[in-house]
């Protein structure tokens, strides 16, 4: 009698990735329980995410607008969206480094597609983002932002973000599982990039000699996401730039995943 071995060590990279991707019921449930367990015994639960973010935006808005000499009605939505999206970037990137480490109990006990745990990390970030983005509604109403059809460009921009986040999560998850110090380096780099990305400041305030800071892929991604929600249209060079970064991310993730996914369980 022939026994078929069901293991990620004997599956192709594509099949292993697809098996994890299609099990939305599993990775979405795991992400949801991660949020529930984090806020168990709390009266407001995940709403604390919204309240803490709202307090930060409400406190920083008038202060930074006066420091930069910018009209509050123009700066407030810029800051609100910048903080909301940057929090999503930062949480997704930092948590991706521990995607496989935090799932070691599953990976050591049997066959689980490793891509499933990258999706789990992203789903958890999306749930948190959903609690944050509602803060933009009162900001938009107060500043009188009127959205039209170009605002729908935020949908392909967010899809592009998810693709890049997933590819980066696979690459970073593999590297951080093998070299644990990389996770600490990434956290420090993200903190530095926060000040090099137009989260708190306006791109038009940069002098010409500092325009290279806008080549930062996170700055380009932020522009694609924020501009439609502020009633504008993102510049075409941001789409081209993110297209190039997406190809690089997909290539890197494919190479690392195909070559090292079998070793993840041995590095845990």
PDB file of C-alpha atoms in Angstrom:
ATOM      1  CA  UNK A   1       0.000   0.000   0.000  1.00  0.00           C
ATOM      2  CA  UNK A   2       1.437   3.362  -1.042  1.00  0.00           C
ATOM      3  CA  UNK A   3       1.236   6.250   1.421  1.00  0.00           C
ATOM      4  CA  UNK A   4       1.178   9.806   0.145  1.00  0.00           C
ATOM      5  CA  UNK A   5       3.192  12.181   2.273  1.00  0.00           C
ATOM      6  CA  UNK A   6       1.504  15.529   2.689  1.00  0.00           C
ATOM      7  CA  UNK A   7       4.250  17.893   3.640  1.00  0.00           C
ATOM      8  CA  UNK A   8       5.417  21.296   2.563  1.00  0.00           C
ATOM      9  CA  UNK A   9       8.825  19.667   2.066  1.00  0.00           C
ATOM     10  CA  UNK A  10       7.404  17.686  -0.840  1.00  0.00           C
ATOM     11  CA  UNK A  11       5.257  20.343  -2.492  1.00  0.00           C
ATOM     12  CA  UNK A  12       6.266  22.818  -5.123  1.00  0.00           C
ATOM     13  CA  UNK A  13       6.737  26.411  -4.022  1.00  0.00           C
ATOM     14  CA  UNK A  14       3.737  27.564  -6.062  1.00  0.00           C
ATOM     15  CA  UNK A  15       1.446  24.875  -4.611  1.00  0.00           C
ATOM     16  CA  UNK A  16       2.639  25.586  -1.088  1.00  0.00           C
ATOM     17  CA  UNK A  17       1.925  29.305  -1.538  1.00  0.00           C
ATOM     18  CA  UNK A  18      -1.491  28.700  -3.098  1.00  0.00           C
ATOM     19  CA  UNK A  19      -2.533  26.217  -0.377  1.00  0.00           C
ATOM     20  CA  UNK A  20      -1.874  28.872   2.238  1.00  0.00           C
ATOM     21  CA  UNK A  21      -3.445  31.701   0.257  1.00  0.00           C
ATOM     22  CA  UNK A  22      -6.740  29.978  -0.467  1.00  0.00           C
ATOM     23  CA  UNK A  23      -7.370  29.019   3.173  1.00  0.00           C
ATOM     24  CA  UNK A  24      -8.891  32.376   4.006  1.00  0.00           C
ATOM     25  CA  UNK A  25     -11.060  30.769   6.661  1.00  0.00           C
ATOM     26  CA  UNK A  26      -7.996  29.707   8.653  1.00  0.00           C
ATOM     27  CA  UNK A  27      -5.719  32.738   8.451  1.00  0.00           C
ATOM     28  CA  UNK A  28      -8.528  35.241   8.861  1.00  0.00           C
ATOM     29  CA  UNK A  29      -9.815  33.384  11.943  1.00  0.00           C
ATOM     30  CA  UNK A  30      -6.312  33.246  13.425  1.00  0.00           C
ATOM     31  CA  UNK A  31      -5.877  36.980  12.839  1.00  0.00           C
ATOM     32  CA  UNK A  32      -9.247  37.741  14.406  1.00  0.00           C
ATOM     33  CA  UNK A  33      -8.443  35.679  17.509  1.00  0.00           C
ATOM     34  CA  UNK A  34      -5.074  37.457  17.784  1.00  0.00           C
ATOM     35  CA  UNK A  35      -6.989  40.730  18.135  1.00  0.00           C
ATOM     36  CA  UNK A  36      -9.568  39.243  20.494  1.00  0.00           C
ATOM     37  CA  UNK A  37      -6.941  37.731  22.786  1.00  0.00           C
ATOM     38  CA  UNK A  38      -4.951  40.961  22.855  1.00  0.00           C
ATOM     39  CA  UNK A  39      -7.952  42.886  24.198  1.00  0.00           C
ATOM     40  CA  UNK A  40      -9.706  40.236  26.263  1.00  0.00           C
ATOM     41  CA  UNK A  41     -11.227  41.467  29.542  1.00  0.00           C
ATOM     42  CA  UNK A  42     -11.206  44.972  28.082  1.00  0.00           C
ATOM     43  CA  UNK A  43     -14.540  46.815  27.979  1.00  0.00           C
ATOM     44  CA  UNK A  44     -13.887  48.729  24.746  1.00  0.00           C
ATOM     45  CA  UNK A  45     -11.736  46.043  23.140  1.00  0.00           C
ATOM     46  CA  UNK A  46     -10.201  47.036  19.795  1.00  0.00           C
ATOM     47  CA  UNK A  47     -11.876  50.452  20.043  1.00  0.00           C
ATOM     48  CA  UNK A  48      -8.891  51.437  22.186  1.00  0.00           C
ATOM     49  CA  UNK A  49      -6.954  51.404  18.911  1.00  0.00           C
ATOM     50  CA  UNK A  50      -9.294  54.047  17.528  1.00  0.00           C
ATOM     51  CA  UNK A  51      -9.320  56.192  20.664  1.00  0.00           C
ATOM     52  CA  UNK A  52      -5.544  56.234  21.085  1.00  0.00           C
ATOM     53  CA  UNK A  53      -5.005  57.032  17.411  1.00  0.00           C
ATOM     54  CA  UNK A  54      -7.660  59.742  17.536  1.00  0.00           C
ATOM     55  CA  UNK A  55      -6.058  61.367  20.567  1.00  0.00           C
ATOM     56  CA  UNK A  56      -2.673  61.428  18.833  1.00  0.00           C
ATOM     57  CA  UNK A  57      -4.041  62.930  15.618  1.00  0.00           C
ATOM     58  CA  UNK A  58      -6.145  65.484  17.495  1.00  0.00           C
ATOM     59  CA  UNK A  59      -3.187  66.583  19.589  1.00  0.00           C
ATOM     60  CA  UNK A  60      -0.575  66.706  16.837  1.00  0.00           C
ATOM     61  CA  UNK A  61      -2.723  68.362  14.155  1.00  0.00           C
ATOM     62  CA  UNK A  62      -2.948  71.933  15.535  1.00  0.00           C
ATOM     63  CA  UNK A  63       0.584  71.768  16.951  1.00  0.00           C
ATOM     64  CA  UNK A  64       2.343  70.726  13.746  1.00  0.00           C
ATOM     65  CA  UNK A  65       0.193  73.017  11.606  1.00  0.00           C
ATOM     66  CA  UNK A  66       1.376  75.985  13.662  1.00  0.00           C
ATOM     67  CA  UNK A  67       4.995  74.787  13.638  1.00  0.00           C
ATOM     68  CA  UNK A  68       5.033  74.444   9.845  1.00  0.00           C
ATOM     69  CA  UNK A  69       2.971  77.578   9.283  1.00  0.00           C
ATOM     70  CA  UNK A  70       0.341  75.627   7.347  1.00  0.00           C
ATOM     71  CA  UNK A  71      -3.412  76.143   7.325  1.00  0.00           C
ATOM     72  CA  UNK A  72      -4.994  73.571   9.633  1.00  0.00           C
ATOM     73  CA  UNK A  73      -7.775  72.657   7.185  1.00  0.00           C
ATOM     74  CA  UNK A  74      -5.098  71.627   4.670  1.00  0.00           C
ATOM     75  CA  UNK A  75      -2.675  69.997   7.074  1.00  0.00           C
ATOM     76  CA  UNK A  76      -5.121  68.065   9.267  1.00  0.00           C
ATOM     77  CA  UNK A  77      -6.282  65.497   6.660  1.00  0.00           C
ATOM     78  CA  UNK A  78      -2.684  65.178   5.412  1.00  0.00           C
ATOM     79  CA  UNK A  79      -1.502  64.333   8.917  1.00  0.00           C
ATOM     80  CA  UNK A  80      -4.444  62.070   9.752  1.00  0.00           C
ATOM     81  CA  UNK A  81      -4.026  59.905   6.661  1.00  0.00           C
ATOM     82  CA  UNK A  82      -0.258  59.953   7.036  1.00  0.00           C
ATOM     83  CA  UNK A  83      -0.382  58.598  10.591  1.00  0.00           C
ATOM     84  CA  UNK A  84      -3.114  56.054   9.777  1.00  0.00           C
ATOM     85  CA  UNK A  85      -1.349  54.618   6.745  1.00  0.00           C
ATOM     86  CA  UNK A  86       2.095  54.781   8.325  1.00  0.00           C
ATOM     87  CA  UNK A  87       0.837  52.809  11.325  1.00  0.00           C
ATOM     88  CA  UNK A  88      -0.432  50.195   8.884  1.00  0.00           C
ATOM     89  CA  UNK A  89       2.962  50.131   7.096  1.00  0.00           C
ATOM     90  CA  UNK A  90       4.946  49.931  10.302  1.00  0.00           C
ATOM     91  CA  UNK A  91       2.824  47.289  12.043  1.00  0.00           C
ATOM     92  CA  UNK A  92       2.748  45.098   8.930  1.00  0.00           C
ATOM     93  CA  UNK A  93       6.500  45.270   8.345  1.00  0.00           C
ATOM     94  CA  UNK A  94       7.521  44.739  11.981  1.00  0.00           C
ATOM     95  CA  UNK A  95       5.036  41.916  12.577  1.00  0.00           C
ATOM     96  CA  UNK A  96       6.078  40.177   9.352  1.00  0.00           C
ATOM     97  CA  UNK A  97       9.496  39.535  10.831  1.00  0.00           C
ATOM     98  CA  UNK A  98       7.893  37.352  13.524  1.00  0.00           C
ATOM     99  CA  UNK A  99       5.305  35.707  11.258  1.00  0.00           C
ATOM    100  CA  UNK A 100       6.983  32.284  11.305  1.00  0.00           C
ATOM    101  CA  UNK A 101       8.492  32.563  14.770  1.00  0.00           C
ATOM    102  CA  UNK A 102       5.075  33.209  16.303  1.00  0.00           C
ATOM    103  CA  UNK A 103       3.647  30.287  14.334  1.00  0.00           C
ATOM    104  CA  UNK A 104       6.303  27.774  15.338  1.00  0.00           C
ATOM    105  CA  UNK A 105       3.833  25.702  17.383  1.00  0.00           C
ATOM    106  CA  UNK A 106       1.838  25.085  14.213  1.00  0.00           C
ATOM    107  CA  UNK A 107       4.791  24.589  11.891  1.00  0.00           C
ATOM    108  CA  UNK A 108       6.508  22.080  14.196  1.00  0.00           C
ATOM    109  CA  UNK A 109       3.441  19.916  14.740  1.00  0.00           C
ATOM    110  CA  UNK A 110       2.445  19.157  11.168  1.00  0.00           C
ATOM    111  CA  UNK A 111       1.948  20.409   7.660  1.00  0.00           C
ATOM    112  CA  UNK A 112       0.802  23.984   7.376  1.00  0.00           C
ATOM    113  CA  UNK A 113       1.518  26.086   4.277  1.00  0.00           C
ATOM    114  CA  UNK A 114       3.967  28.740   5.426  1.00  0.00           C
ATOM    115  CA  UNK A 115       2.352  31.465   3.319  1.00  0.00           C
ATOM    116  CA  UNK A 116      -0.751  31.145   5.491  1.00  0.00           C
ATOM    117  CA  UNK A 117       1.030  32.759   8.423  1.00  0.00           C
ATOM    118  CA  UNK A 118       2.143  35.728   6.342  1.00  0.00           C
ATOM    119  CA  UNK A 119      -1.500  36.270   5.389  1.00  0.00           C
ATOM    120  CA  UNK A 120      -2.410  35.961   9.065  1.00  0.00           C
ATOM    121  CA  UNK A 121      -0.071  38.833   9.896  1.00  0.00           C
ATOM    122  CA  UNK A 122      -1.479  40.974   7.094  1.00  0.00           C
ATOM    123  CA  UNK A 123      -5.077  40.213   8.048  1.00  0.00           C
ATOM    124  CA  UNK A 124      -4.356  41.308  11.615  1.00  0.00           C
ATOM    125  CA  UNK A 125      -2.936  44.584  10.298  1.00  0.00           C
ATOM    126  CA  UNK A 126      -5.982  45.104   8.058  1.00  0.00           C
ATOM    127  CA  UNK A 127      -8.323  44.639  11.028  1.00  0.00           C
ATOM    128  CA  UNK A 128      -6.397  47.256  12.977  1.00  0.00           C
ATOM    129  CA  UNK A 129      -6.378  49.539   9.944  1.00  0.00           C
ATOM    130  CA  UNK A 130     -10.173  49.242   9.687  1.00  0.00           C
ATOM    131  CA  UNK A 131     -10.429  50.609  13.230  1.00  0.00           C
ATOM    132  CA  UNK A 132      -8.116  53.507  12.373  1.00  0.00           C
ATOM    133  CA  UNK A 133      -9.448  54.661   9.014  1.00  0.00           C
ATOM    134  CA  UNK A 134     -12.842  55.612  10.450  1.00  0.00           C
ATOM    135  CA  UNK A 135     -11.061  58.520  12.132  1.00  0.00           C
ATOM    136  CA  UNK A 136     -10.663  60.142   8.731  1.00  0.00           C
ATOM    137  CA  UNK A 137     -14.442  60.524   8.348  1.00  0.00           C
ATOM    138  CA  UNK A 138     -14.833  63.353  10.919  1.00  0.00           C
ATOM    139  CA  UNK A 139     -11.608  64.945   9.680  1.00  0.00           C
ATOM    140  CA  UNK A 140     -12.894  64.961   6.090  1.00  0.00           C
ATOM    141  CA  UNK A 141     -16.250  66.383   7.172  1.00  0.00           C
ATOM    142  CA  UNK A 142     -14.628  69.115   9.263  1.00  0.00           C
ATOM    143  CA  UNK A 143     -12.209  70.181   6.524  1.00  0.00           C
ATOM    144  CA  UNK A 144     -14.856  70.011   3.794  1.00  0.00           C
ATOM    145  CA  UNK A 145     -13.189  67.397   1.599  1.00  0.00           C
ATOM    146  CA  UNK A 146     -15.484  66.317  -1.217  1.00  0.00           C
ATOM    147  CA  UNK A 147     -14.698  63.000  -2.860  1.00  0.00           C
ATOM    148  CA  UNK A 148     -15.489  62.176  -6.487  1.00  0.00           C
ATOM    149  CA  UNK A 149     -14.739  59.344  -8.905  1.00  0.00           C
ATOM    150  CA  UNK A 150     -10.932  59.808  -8.754  1.00  0.00           C
ATOM    151  CA  UNK A 151     -11.145  58.753  -5.090  1.00  0.00           C
ATOM    152  CA  UNK A 152     -11.713  55.196  -6.321  1.00  0.00           C
ATOM    153  CA  UNK A 153      -8.030  55.095  -7.297  1.00  0.00           C
ATOM    154  CA  UNK A 154      -7.384  54.284  -3.659  1.00  0.00           C
ATOM    155  CA  UNK A 155      -8.683  50.755  -4.410  1.00  0.00           C
ATOM    156  CA  UNK A 156      -5.921  49.729  -6.884  1.00  0.00           C
ATOM    157  CA  UNK A 157      -3.421  51.572  -4.684  1.00  0.00           C
ATOM    158  CA  UNK A 158      -4.462  49.515  -1.658  1.00  0.00           C
ATOM    159  CA  UNK A 159      -4.347  46.327  -3.741  1.00  0.00           C
ATOM    160  CA  UNK A 160      -0.798  47.253  -4.763  1.00  0.00           C
ATOM    161  CA  UNK A 161       0.020  47.777  -1.096  1.00  0.00           C
ATOM    162  CA  UNK A 162      -1.292  44.326  -0.174  1.00  0.00           C
ATOM    163  CA  UNK A 163       0.788  42.665  -2.904  1.00  0.00           C
ATOM    164  CA  UNK A 164       3.959  44.450  -1.782  1.00  0.00           C
ATOM    165  CA  UNK A 165       3.246  43.788   1.888  1.00  0.00           C
ATOM    166  CA  UNK A 166       2.755  40.095   1.235  1.00  0.00           C
ATOM    167  CA  UNK A 167       5.930  39.744  -0.810  1.00  0.00           C
ATOM    168  CA  UNK A 168       7.919  41.757   1.700  1.00  0.00           C
ATOM    169  CA  UNK A 169       6.375  39.733   4.522  1.00  0.00           C
ATOM    170  CA  UNK A 170       7.536  36.460   2.961  1.00  0.00           C
ATOM    171  CA  UNK A 171      11.068  37.740   2.397  1.00  0.00           C
ATOM    172  CA  UNK A 172      11.345  39.396   5.791  1.00  0.00           C
ATOM    173  CA  UNK A 173       9.773  36.444   7.592  1.00  0.00           C
ATOM    174  CA  UNK A 174      12.345  34.059   6.124  1.00  0.00           C
ATOM    175  CA  UNK A 175      15.302  36.336   6.830  1.00  0.00           C
ATOM    176  CA  UNK A 176      14.216  37.132  10.395  1.00  0.00           C
ATOM    177  CA  UNK A 177      13.652  33.468  11.151  1.00  0.00           C
ATOM    178  CA  UNK A 178      17.209  32.668  10.076  1.00  0.00           C
ATOM    179  CA  UNK A 179      18.856  35.808  11.474  1.00  0.00           C
ATOM    180  CA  UNK A 180      16.939  36.996  14.543  1.00  0.00           C
ATOM    181  CA  UNK A 181      18.818  40.309  14.819  1.00  0.00           C
ATOM    182  CA  UNK A 182      17.286  41.527  11.564  1.00  0.00           C
ATOM    183  CA  UNK A 183      13.936  42.084  13.306  1.00  0.00           C
ATOM    184  CA  UNK A 184      15.539  44.637  15.644  1.00  0.00           C
ATOM    185  CA  UNK A 185      17.272  46.334  12.729  1.00  0.00           C
ATOM    186  CA  UNK A 186      13.992  46.588  10.799  1.00  0.00           C
ATOM    187  CA  UNK A 187      12.233  48.179  13.782  1.00  0.00           C
ATOM    188  CA  UNK A 188      14.958  50.829  14.015  1.00  0.00           C
ATOM    189  CA  UNK A 189      14.921  51.454  10.266  1.00  0.00           C
ATOM    190  CA  UNK A 190      11.134  51.916  10.259  1.00  0.00           C
ATOM    191  CA  UNK A 191      11.435  54.487  13.024  1.00  0.00           C
ATOM    192  CA  UNK A 192      14.010  56.393  10.976  1.00  0.00           C
ATOM    193  CA  UNK A 193      11.970  56.145   7.775  1.00  0.00           C
ATOM    194  CA  UNK A 194       8.973  57.667   9.532  1.00  0.00           C
ATOM    195  CA  UNK A 195      10.800  61.008   9.570  1.00  0.00           C
ATOM    196  CA  UNK A 196      12.084  60.596   6.007  1.00  0.00           C
ATOM    197  CA  UNK A 197       8.576  59.961   4.695  1.00  0.00           C
ATOM    198  CA  UNK A 198       5.991  62.773   4.370  1.00  0.00           C
ATOM    199  CA  UNK A 199       3.909  61.640   7.326  1.00  0.00           C
ATOM    200  CA  UNK A 200       4.221  64.789   9.448  1.00  0.00           C
ATOM    201  CA  UNK A 201       5.486  67.207   6.811  1.00  0.00           C
ATOM    202  CA  UNK A 202       4.296  68.371   3.393  1.00  0.00           C
ATOM    203  CA  UNK A 203       6.319  67.370   0.305  1.00  0.00           C
ATOM    204  CA  UNK A 204       6.069  70.893  -1.132  1.00  0.00           C
ATOM    205  CA  UNK A 205       7.953  72.226   1.892  1.00  0.00           C
ATOM    206  CA  UNK A 206      11.087  70.335   0.859  1.00  0.00           C
ATOM    207  CA  UNK A 207      13.878  72.362  -0.757  1.00  0.00           C
ATOM    208  CA  UNK A 208      14.887  71.247  -4.246  1.00  0.00           C
ATOM    209  CA  UNK A 209      18.093  69.624  -3.033  1.00  0.00           C
ATOM    210  CA  UNK A 210      16.079  67.301  -0.741  1.00  0.00           C
ATOM    211  CA  UNK A 211      13.538  66.089  -3.314  1.00  0.00           C
ATOM    212  CA  UNK A 212      15.366  62.751  -3.504  1.00  0.00           C
ATOM    213  CA  UNK A 213      13.649  61.852  -0.212  1.00  0.00           C
ATOM    214  CA  UNK A 214      10.445  61.352  -2.196  1.00  0.00           C
ATOM    215  CA  UNK A 215      12.067  58.414  -4.034  1.00  0.00           C
ATOM    216  CA  UNK A 216      11.444  56.461  -0.853  1.00  0.00           C
ATOM    217  CA  UNK A 217       8.981  53.691  -1.902  1.00  0.00           C
ATOM    218  CA  UNK A 218       6.979  54.221   1.273  1.00  0.00           C
ATOM    219  CA  UNK A 219       6.605  57.885   0.332  1.00  0.00           C
ATOM    220  CA  UNK A 220       5.383  56.895  -3.128  1.00  0.00           C
ATOM    221  CA  UNK A 221       2.944  54.369  -1.671  1.00  0.00           C
ATOM    222  CA  UNK A 222       1.683  56.927   0.821  1.00  0.00           C
ATOM    223  CA  UNK A 223       1.115  59.421  -1.974  1.00  0.00           C
ATOM    224  CA  UNK A 224      -0.930  56.900  -3.979  1.00  0.00           C
ATOM    225  CA  UNK A 225      -3.127  56.129  -0.975  1.00  0.00           C
ATOM    226  CA  UNK A 226      -3.495  59.588   0.526  1.00  0.00           C
ATOM    227  CA  UNK A 227      -3.985  61.829  -2.520  1.00  0.00           C
ATOM    228  CA  UNK A 228      -7.271  60.262  -3.778  1.00  0.00           C
ATOM    229  CA  UNK A 229      -8.818  60.505  -0.315  1.00  0.00           C
ATOM    230  CA  UNK A 230      -7.936  64.195  -0.198  1.00  0.00           C
ATOM    231  CA  UNK A 231      -9.717  64.893  -3.475  1.00  0.00           C
ATOM    232  CA  UNK A 232      -6.621  64.902  -5.694  1.00  0.00           C
ATOM    233  CA  UNK A 233      -4.957  62.691  -8.285  1.00  0.00           C
ATOM    234  CA  UNK A 234      -1.600  61.061  -7.615  1.00  0.00           C
ATOM    235  CA  UNK A 235       1.208  61.856 -10.046  1.00  0.00           C
ATOM    236  CA  UNK A 236       1.965  59.206 -12.637  1.00  0.00           C
ATOM    237  CA  UNK A 237       5.602  58.859 -11.541  1.00  0.00           C
ATOM    238  CA  UNK A 238       4.413  57.416  -8.222  1.00  0.00           C
ATOM    239  CA  UNK A 239       2.586  54.643 -10.098  1.00  0.00           C
ATOM    240  CA  UNK A 240       5.678  53.948 -12.192  1.00  0.00           C
ATOM    241  CA  UNK A 241       7.905  53.947  -9.118  1.00  0.00           C
ATOM    242  CA  UNK A 242       5.660  51.562  -7.218  1.00  0.00           C
ATOM    243  CA  UNK A 243       5.372  49.345 -10.287  1.00  0.00           C
ATOM    244  CA  UNK A 244       9.150  48.968 -10.321  1.00  0.00           C
ATOM    245  CA  UNK A 245       9.296  48.305  -6.569  1.00  0.00           C
ATOM    246  CA  UNK A 246       6.518  45.725  -6.920  1.00  0.00           C
ATOM    247  CA  UNK A 247       8.443  43.777  -9.556  1.00  0.00           C
ATOM    248  CA  UNK A 248      11.532  43.826  -7.317  1.00  0.00           C
ATOM    249  CA  UNK A 249       9.541  42.667  -4.290  1.00  0.00           C
ATOM    250  CA  UNK A 250       7.832  39.838  -6.169  1.00  0.00           C
ATOM    251  CA  UNK A 251      11.136  38.632  -7.608  1.00  0.00           C
ATOM    252  CA  UNK A 252      12.884  38.692  -4.233  1.00  0.00           C
ATOM    253  CA  UNK A 253      10.012  36.930  -2.480  1.00  0.00           C
ATOM    254  CA  UNK A 254       9.797  34.223  -5.150  1.00  0.00           C
ATOM    255  CA  UNK A 255      13.524  33.497  -5.004  1.00  0.00           C
ATOM    256  CA  UNK A 256      13.655  33.321  -1.202  1.00  0.00           C
ATOM    257  CA  UNK A 257      10.419  31.365  -0.885  1.00  0.00           C
ATOM    258  CA  UNK A 258      11.361  28.760  -3.494  1.00  0.00           C
ATOM    259  CA  UNK A 259      14.847  28.276  -2.099  1.00  0.00           C
ATOM    260  CA  UNK A 260      14.440  28.510   1.688  1.00  0.00           C
ATOM    261  CA  UNK A 261      10.818  27.713   2.616  1.00  0.00           C
ATOM    262  CA  UNK A 262      11.778  24.091   3.404  1.00  0.00           C
ATOM    263  CA  UNK A 263      14.330  25.267   5.958  1.00  0.00           C
ATOM    264  CA  UNK A 264      12.014  27.496   7.989  1.00  0.00           C
ATOM    265  CA  UNK A 265      10.893  24.732  10.336  1.00  0.00           C
ATOM    266  CA  UNK A 266      14.531  23.801  11.055  1.00  0.00           C
ATOM    267  CA  UNK A 267      15.408  27.403  11.922  1.00  0.00           C
ATOM    268  CA  UNK A 268      12.647  27.730  14.484  1.00  0.00           C
TER     269      UNK A 268
END
